Every structure is written in structure tokens, then in C-alpha cells.
Short mmCIF file of C-alpha atoms in Angstrom, two decimals:
data_model
loop_
_atom_site.label_atom_id
_atom_site.label_comp_id
_atom_site.label_asym_id
_atom_site.label_seq_id
_atom_site.Cartn_x
_atom_site.Cartn_y
_atom_site.Cartn_z
CA UNK A 10 0.00 0.00 0.00
CA UNK A 11 2.79 2.35 0.91
CA UNK A 12 4.55 1.50 -2.34
CA UNK A 13 1.41 2.33 -4.33
CA UNK A 14 1.06 5.63 -2.51
CA UNK A 15 4.70 6.37 -3.14
CA UNK A 16 4.36 5.61 -6.84
CA UNK A 17 1.21 7.70 -7.02
CA UNK A 18 3.01 10.64 -5.33
CA UNK A 19 5.90 10.28 -7.74
CA UNK A 20 3.51 10.30 -10.67
CA UNK A 21 1.75 13.42 -9.35
CA UNK A 22 5.09 15.10 -8.80
CA UNK A 23 6.18 14.45 -12.39
CA UNK A 24 2.85 15.74 -13.73
CA UNK A 25 3.14 18.95 -11.69
CA UNK A 26 6.75 19.37 -12.76
CA UNK A 27 5.88 18.82 -16.42
CA UNK A 28 2.97 21.28 -16.46
CA UNK A 29 4.94 23.86 -14.48
CA UNK A 30 7.75 23.65 -16.99
CA UNK A 31 5.31 23.87 -19.90
CA UNK A 32 3.57 26.88 -18.34
CA UNK A 33 6.89 28.61 -17.71
CA UNK A 34 7.90 28.00 -21.31
CA UNK A 35 4.56 29.38 -22.54
CA UNK A 36 4.93 32.51 -20.43
CA UNK A 37 8.52 32.92 -21.55
CA UNK A 38 7.56 32.42 -25.19
CA UNK A 39 4.58 34.77 -24.87
CA UNK A 40 6.74 37.56 -23.48
CA UNK A 41 9.42 36.88 -26.03
CA UNK A 42 6.89 37.15 -28.84
CA UNK A 43 5.33 40.24 -27.30
CA UNK A 44 8.61 42.10 -26.99
CA UNK A 45 9.92 41.25 -30.43
CA UNK A 46 6.78 40.74 -32.52
CA UNK A 47 7.53 43.35 -35.17
CA UNK A 48 6.88 46.18 -32.69
CA UNK A 49 10.38 47.45 -31.99
CA UNK A 50 11.52 49.48 -34.97
CA UNK A 51 8.01 50.39 -36.07
CA UNK A 52 6.82 53.99 -36.31
CA UNK A 53 4.79 54.63 -33.17
CA UNK A 54 1.03 55.07 -33.62
CA UNK A 55 -0.12 58.65 -33.14
CA UNK A 56 -2.35 59.55 -30.20
CA UNK A 57 -3.62 62.56 -28.26
CA UNK A 58 -4.11 62.67 -24.48
CA UNK A 59 -4.58 65.20 -21.68
CA UNK A 60 -2.09 64.51 -18.89
CA UNK A 61 -2.39 65.19 -15.16
CA UNK A 62 -0.64 68.57 -15.53
CA UNK A 63 -3.53 69.68 -17.79
CA UNK A 64 -1.33 69.71 -20.89
CA UNK A 65 -2.39 68.23 -24.20
CA UNK A 66 0.10 65.66 -25.46
CA UNK A 67 -0.02 64.94 -29.19
CA UNK A 68 2.61 62.43 -30.21
CA UNK A 69 3.05 63.80 -33.74
CA UNK A 70 3.98 67.20 -32.27
CA UNK A 71 6.31 65.88 -29.57
CA UNK A 72 8.18 63.21 -31.47
CA UNK A 73 11.59 64.22 -32.79
CA UNK A 74 12.15 66.76 -30.01
CA UNK A 75 12.98 64.37 -27.18
CA UNK A 76 13.04 60.75 -26.09
CA UNK A 77 9.55 59.71 -24.97
CA UNK A 78 9.25 57.11 -22.21
CA UNK A 79 5.82 55.70 -21.34
CA UNK A 80 5.59 53.59 -18.19
CA UNK A 81 2.52 51.39 -17.82
CA UNK A 82 1.73 50.51 -14.21
CA UNK A 83 -1.23 49.61 -12.01
CA UNK A 84 -1.80 50.90 -8.50
CA UNK A 85 -2.75 47.40 -7.30
CA UNK A 86 0.21 45.66 -8.94
CA UNK A 87 2.84 44.89 -6.28
CA UNK A 88 5.73 45.08 -8.79
CA UNK A 89 4.72 48.51 -10.14
CA UNK A 90 6.11 50.62 -7.27
CA UNK A 91 9.65 49.11 -7.33
CA UNK A 92 9.65 49.38 -11.12
CA UNK A 93 8.63 53.05 -11.04
CA UNK A 94 11.21 53.85 -8.34
CA UNK A 95 13.88 52.54 -10.69
CA UNK A 96 12.44 54.63 -13.52
CA UNK A 97 12.27 57.69 -11.27
CA UNK A 98 16.00 57.41 -10.55
CA UNK A 99 16.60 57.53 -14.31
CA UNK A 100 14.17 60.45 -14.59
CA UNK A 101 16.16 62.42 -12.00
CA UNK A 102 19.43 61.61 -13.78
CA UNK A 103 18.16 63.05 -17.07
CA UNK A 104 16.20 65.88 -15.49
CA UNK A 105 17.70 68.58 -17.72
CA UNK A 106 17.98 66.45 -20.85
CA UNK A 107 15.47 66.12 -23.72
CA UNK A 108 13.64 63.16 -22.18
CA UNK A 109 9.95 63.01 -21.23
CA UNK A 110 8.43 60.46 -18.85
CA UNK A 111 4.68 59.79 -18.70
CA UNK A 112 2.97 57.22 -16.48
CA UNK A 113 0.03 55.41 -18.08
CA UNK A 114 -2.35 53.64 -15.71
CA UNK A 115 -5.72 51.97 -16.19
CA UNK A 116 -6.85 53.24 -12.77
CA UNK A 117 -8.76 56.44 -12.08
CA UNK A 118 -6.97 59.72 -11.37
CA UNK A 119 -7.56 59.75 -7.61
CA UNK A 120 -6.18 56.24 -7.20
CA UNK A 121 -3.12 57.05 -9.30
CA UNK A 122 -2.41 60.23 -7.34
CA UNK A 123 -2.78 58.41 -4.01
CA UNK A 124 -0.50 55.64 -5.25
CA UNK A 125 2.18 58.12 -6.33
CA UNK A 126 2.02 60.08 -3.06
CA UNK A 127 2.14 56.92 -0.96
CA UNK A 128 5.26 55.67 -2.76
CA UNK A 129 6.94 59.08 -2.99
CA UNK A 130 6.85 59.03 -6.79
CA UNK A 131 6.75 62.05 -9.06
CA UNK A 132 5.29 61.39 -12.52
CA UNK A 133 3.05 63.19 -14.94
CA UNK A 134 0.34 60.62 -15.61
CA UNK A 135 -2.61 59.74 -17.79
CA UNK A 136 -5.61 57.69 -16.71
CA UNK A 137 -6.13 55.11 -19.43
CA UNK A 138 -9.23 53.56 -17.84
CA UNK A 139 -10.66 52.65 -21.25
CA UNK A 140 -7.38 50.81 -22.01
CA UNK A 141 -6.98 52.53 -25.39
CA UNK A 142 -3.23 53.18 -25.12
CA UNK A 143 -2.61 49.93 -23.27
CA UNK A 144 -4.09 47.99 -26.19
CA UNK A 145 -2.55 50.28 -28.81
CA UNK A 146 0.93 49.57 -27.47
CA UNK A 147 0.20 45.87 -26.81
CA UNK A 148 0.85 45.99 -23.07
CA UNK A 149 -0.63 42.67 -21.98
CA UNK A 150 0.72 42.68 -18.43
CA UNK A 151 1.90 45.36 -16.02
CA UNK A 152 4.29 46.92 -15.43
CA UNK A 153 5.31 47.78 -18.97
CA UNK A 154 7.47 50.28 -20.78
CA UNK A 155 7.57 51.75 -24.28
CA UNK A 156 10.30 54.10 -25.46
CA UNK A 157 9.82 56.15 -28.62
CA UNK A 158 13.03 57.61 -30.00
CA UNK A 159 13.63 60.89 -31.81
CA UNK A 160 13.23 58.91 -35.05
CA UNK A 161 9.54 58.34 -34.12
CA UNK A 162 10.12 54.60 -33.83
CA UNK A 163 9.57 52.23 -30.92
CA UNK A 164 13.05 51.54 -29.55
CA UNK A 165 12.19 49.57 -26.43
CA UNK A 166 9.09 47.54 -25.57
CA UNK A 167 8.52 45.24 -22.63
CA UNK A 168 5.65 44.24 -20.38
CA UNK A 169 5.03 41.85 -17.52
CA UNK A 170 8.47 40.35 -17.18
CA UNK A 171 10.71 43.41 -16.99
CA UNK A 172 14.46 42.60 -17.07
CA UNK A 173 16.26 43.39 -13.80
CA UNK A 174 18.82 45.46 -15.70
CA UNK A 175 16.14 47.44 -17.54
CA UNK A 176 17.84 50.66 -16.40
CA UNK A 177 20.91 49.72 -18.45
CA UNK A 178 18.77 49.31 -21.57
CA UNK A 179 16.99 52.60 -20.92
CA UNK A 180 20.25 54.48 -20.37
CA UNK A 181 21.68 53.18 -23.64
CA UNK A 182 18.55 54.16 -25.57
CA UNK A 183 18.42 57.64 -24.01
CA UNK A 184 22.11 58.35 -24.64
CA UNK A 185 21.83 57.22 -28.27
CA UNK A 186 18.83 59.49 -28.78
CA UNK A 187 20.50 62.48 -27.13
CA UNK A 188 23.49 61.99 -29.42
CA UNK A 189 21.23 61.68 -32.46
CA UNK A 190 19.24 64.76 -31.41
CA UNK A 191 22.42 66.78 -30.88
CA UNK A 192 23.64 65.86 -34.36
CA UNK A 193 20.24 66.70 -35.82
CA UNK A 194 20.20 70.04 -33.95
CA UNK A 195 23.69 70.93 -35.17
CA UNK A 196 22.66 70.28 -38.77
CA UNK A 197 19.45 72.27 -38.26
CA UNK A 198 21.32 75.22 -36.72
CA UNK A 199 23.89 75.20 -39.51
CA UNK A 200 21.20 75.18 -42.18
CA UNK A 201 19.29 77.97 -40.43
CA UNK A 202 22.44 80.07 -40.12
CA UNK A 203 23.30 79.71 -43.77
CA UNK A 204 19.68 80.23 -44.81
CA UNK A 205 19.72 83.49 -42.86
CA UNK A 206 23.07 84.71 -44.10
CA UNK A 207 23.50 83.13 -47.52
CA UNK A 208 22.07 86.16 -49.36
CA UNK A 209 24.64 88.46 -47.74
CA UNK A 210 27.42 85.98 -48.45
CA UNK A 211 26.30 85.65 -52.07
CA UNK A 212 26.19 89.40 -52.52
CA UNK A 213 29.61 89.75 -50.95
CA UNK A 214 30.88 86.97 -53.15
CA UNK A 215 29.51 88.44 -56.35
CA UNK A 216 30.40 92.06 -55.65
CA UNK A 217 33.66 91.87 -53.74
CA UNK A 218 35.11 88.57 -54.82
CA UNK A 219 34.33 89.22 -58.48
CA UNK A 220 35.89 92.67 -58.23
CA UNK A 221 39.02 91.17 -56.73
CA UNK A 222 39.14 88.57 -59.49
CA UNK A 223 38.86 91.30 -62.10
CA UNK A 224 41.66 93.17 -60.41
CA UNK A 225 43.88 90.10 -60.48
CA UNK A 226 43.20 88.95 -64.07
CA UNK A 227 45.39 90.73 -66.60
CA UNK A 228 43.77 92.09 -69.73
CA UNK A 229 44.96 90.25 -72.90
CA UNK A 230 45.55 93.48 -74.78
CA UNK A 231 47.48 95.29 -72.04
CA UNK A 232 49.16 92.81 -69.65
CA UNK A 233 50.12 95.58 -67.25
CA UNK A 234 46.42 96.40 -66.73
CA UNK A 235 43.78 94.32 -65.00
CA UNK A 236 40.35 93.64 -66.51
CA UNK A 237 38.77 96.26 -64.27
CA UNK A 238 41.38 98.83 -65.30
CA UNK A 239 41.07 98.14 -69.02
CA UNK A 240 37.92 96.46 -70.20
CA UNK A 241 37.88 98.31 -73.51
CA UNK A 242 39.25 95.57 -75.75
CA UNK A 243 37.10 92.80 -77.20
CA UNK A 244 39.10 90.04 -75.50
CA UNK A 245 38.65 91.67 -72.10
CA UNK A 246 34.92 92.16 -72.66
CA UNK A 247 34.55 88.49 -73.66
CA UNK A 248 36.23 87.39 -70.43
CA UNK A 249 34.09 89.79 -68.38
CA UNK A 250 30.90 88.54 -70.03
CA UNK A 251 31.83 84.92 -69.33
CA UNK A 252 32.57 85.68 -65.68
CA UNK A 253 29.44 87.80 -65.28
CA UNK A 254 27.29 84.98 -66.63
CA UNK A 255 28.85 82.58 -64.18
CA UNK A 256 28.56 84.90 -61.17
CA UNK A 257 24.95 85.76 -62.01
CA UNK A 258 24.06 82.05 -61.69
CA UNK A 259 26.28 81.30 -58.76
CA UNK A 260 24.71 81.14 -55.30
CA UNK A 261 26.98 79.77 -52.66
CA UNK A 262 24.37 78.13 -50.40
CA UNK A 263 21.48 77.85 -52.82
CA UNK A 264 20.23 74.41 -53.81
CA UNK A 265 19.90 75.67 -57.39
CA UNK A 266 23.63 76.24 -57.75
CA UNK A 267 24.60 75.02 -61.26
CA UNK A 268 27.70 73.23 -60.03
CA UNK A 269 27.78 72.81 -56.27
CA UNK A 270 31.09 70.94 -56.29
CA UNK A 271 32.71 73.76 -58.23
CA UNK A 272 31.18 76.30 -55.86
CA UNK A 273 32.54 74.47 -52.83
CA UNK A 274 35.95 74.15 -54.45
CA UNK A 275 36.04 77.87 -55.22
CA UNK A 276 35.12 78.71 -51.64
CA UNK A 277 37.72 76.28 -50.29
CA UNK A 278 40.57 77.52 -52.46
CA UNK A 279 39.71 81.20 -52.24
CA UNK A 280 38.53 81.49 -48.65
CA UNK A 281 41.02 84.30 -48.01
CA UNK A 282 38.93 86.57 -50.22
CA UNK A 283 35.98 86.12 -47.89
CA UNK A 284 37.87 86.49 -44.63
CA UNK A 285 40.48 89.18 -45.08
#
């Protein structure tokens, strides 16, 4: 009898072990599929919400300006508070950087506010009690996180099983976006500067640089005179006409420049004319 009971217990143990392993594999596979199921790298879906600070957040207007981090957490979920404390430490670290954090919760505003106060957390939040954003971003379990980079694409997505070293992932994503944004800003500032000043540079180039060229080129008929000093002979007039036609078309920073490579080469080799 004891042997039968023992065998029965062994059999039950193996069944429990088997189903536990299978369930663990299913959960693992489900999270794996969720995190990598063609979501990371996709352009984030646009949405419009009113956050707890009474500001309207429209993704299409915010994207490209800063890294956007959306934390999904429930007030009744025991893992949400530790997760948000870790996120808050990152939030403090990048306080003066172009990074925005928004907490998304399915609970009502009063519950969210009480939860934040009780856990000494400071987040702008949105009450997603109709689960629109939660479904839109495929957050099947809480807590969850979605990071949208300055390229408008989802760069990090996880829910339910959050990696312990999630802060390392977040830091890498934020730093990469700050670097990308800085490069983008430098290009933008350079373009704006040249757009603002290119007309003056072009005028200077045409008027002053051309005059200096004419003063340096010797007239074919009288080698001791420059084009600007002579200009009466046919050869000199032909040269002047050719140069005038070129300078009339030439715009240093205009996209319609006939030969941009030539323009850049002229600027490079004759920069002293523009700076002295």
C-alpha cells in the first residue's frame, strides 16, 4: 500500500513538474513574442491625451524633439512601485535632458495620485481607464514600458516580465537618442544660419570677390592692366561677359547652384577673399 502511494506521489510530482515547466515556457515564449513581434523598430502610432498637468500631449507634435518614455503601471500591482522607483532614478538623472516620462495607468486619477504620493513618486500621468493606449501599445501585463526615440520609432518595448537590468537598456537608448538629437540640432542650426546669411554671403561673393578677381586677371591686350582697369578691348569684354554669366548664376548656399562641387571648391581655395 505504501509502495502504491509512493508511486502515485511520484507520478503526481512528475505531472506537476511537467505542467509547471510547460507553463513557464509558454509565459517565456509569450513575453518573447510580445517584446519582439515586429513592434520594436516600427513607427509609433499617433495619439492625443490630456495629462495630469492639464497639458495636451499629441505624439506627432512631440516626437523628434525628445526621447519619450511611457511607463505602464497599475496601483494594485505589487511590482509597479519598485519598477517606477527605478524609472524615477533615471528620470532624475536626465532631469535637464530632452527626455519626457509619462505614467500610463488603467486606474482612475484619484487612485493614481494616491499611489504616487504613498510611494513618494513624481510622474506626470494619464488615466487610461478605457485601455486605449494599453491595447494600442500591446501591453498585456503590467508593469510595462515603451520608449519612442527621436526617429519616431519604438526603440524599447517590454511588459510583464521586466528585465532586472532594464535601467541599463533605458540608459543606452536615451544616450543614443541624445546623441542623435544633438547631431540633428547641429545640422538644423547650420542650415538655419546659412539660410539666414547666404544672401549676404552671395552678394559679398559676387560684388567683392568678383571685383578682386577682375583686379587680379590681366587684360589680354594690355598685360600691365587688370580687366577692371582696361575692359575696352574685345578680349577683355569676352572674359568679363563669361565671368558675369557665371557669377549671375552662382549662389553659394542655394540648392539651385549650377555646379555645387565647383562652388565648394572655389570657396575652399579662395577662402582668403571672404575672410580678409
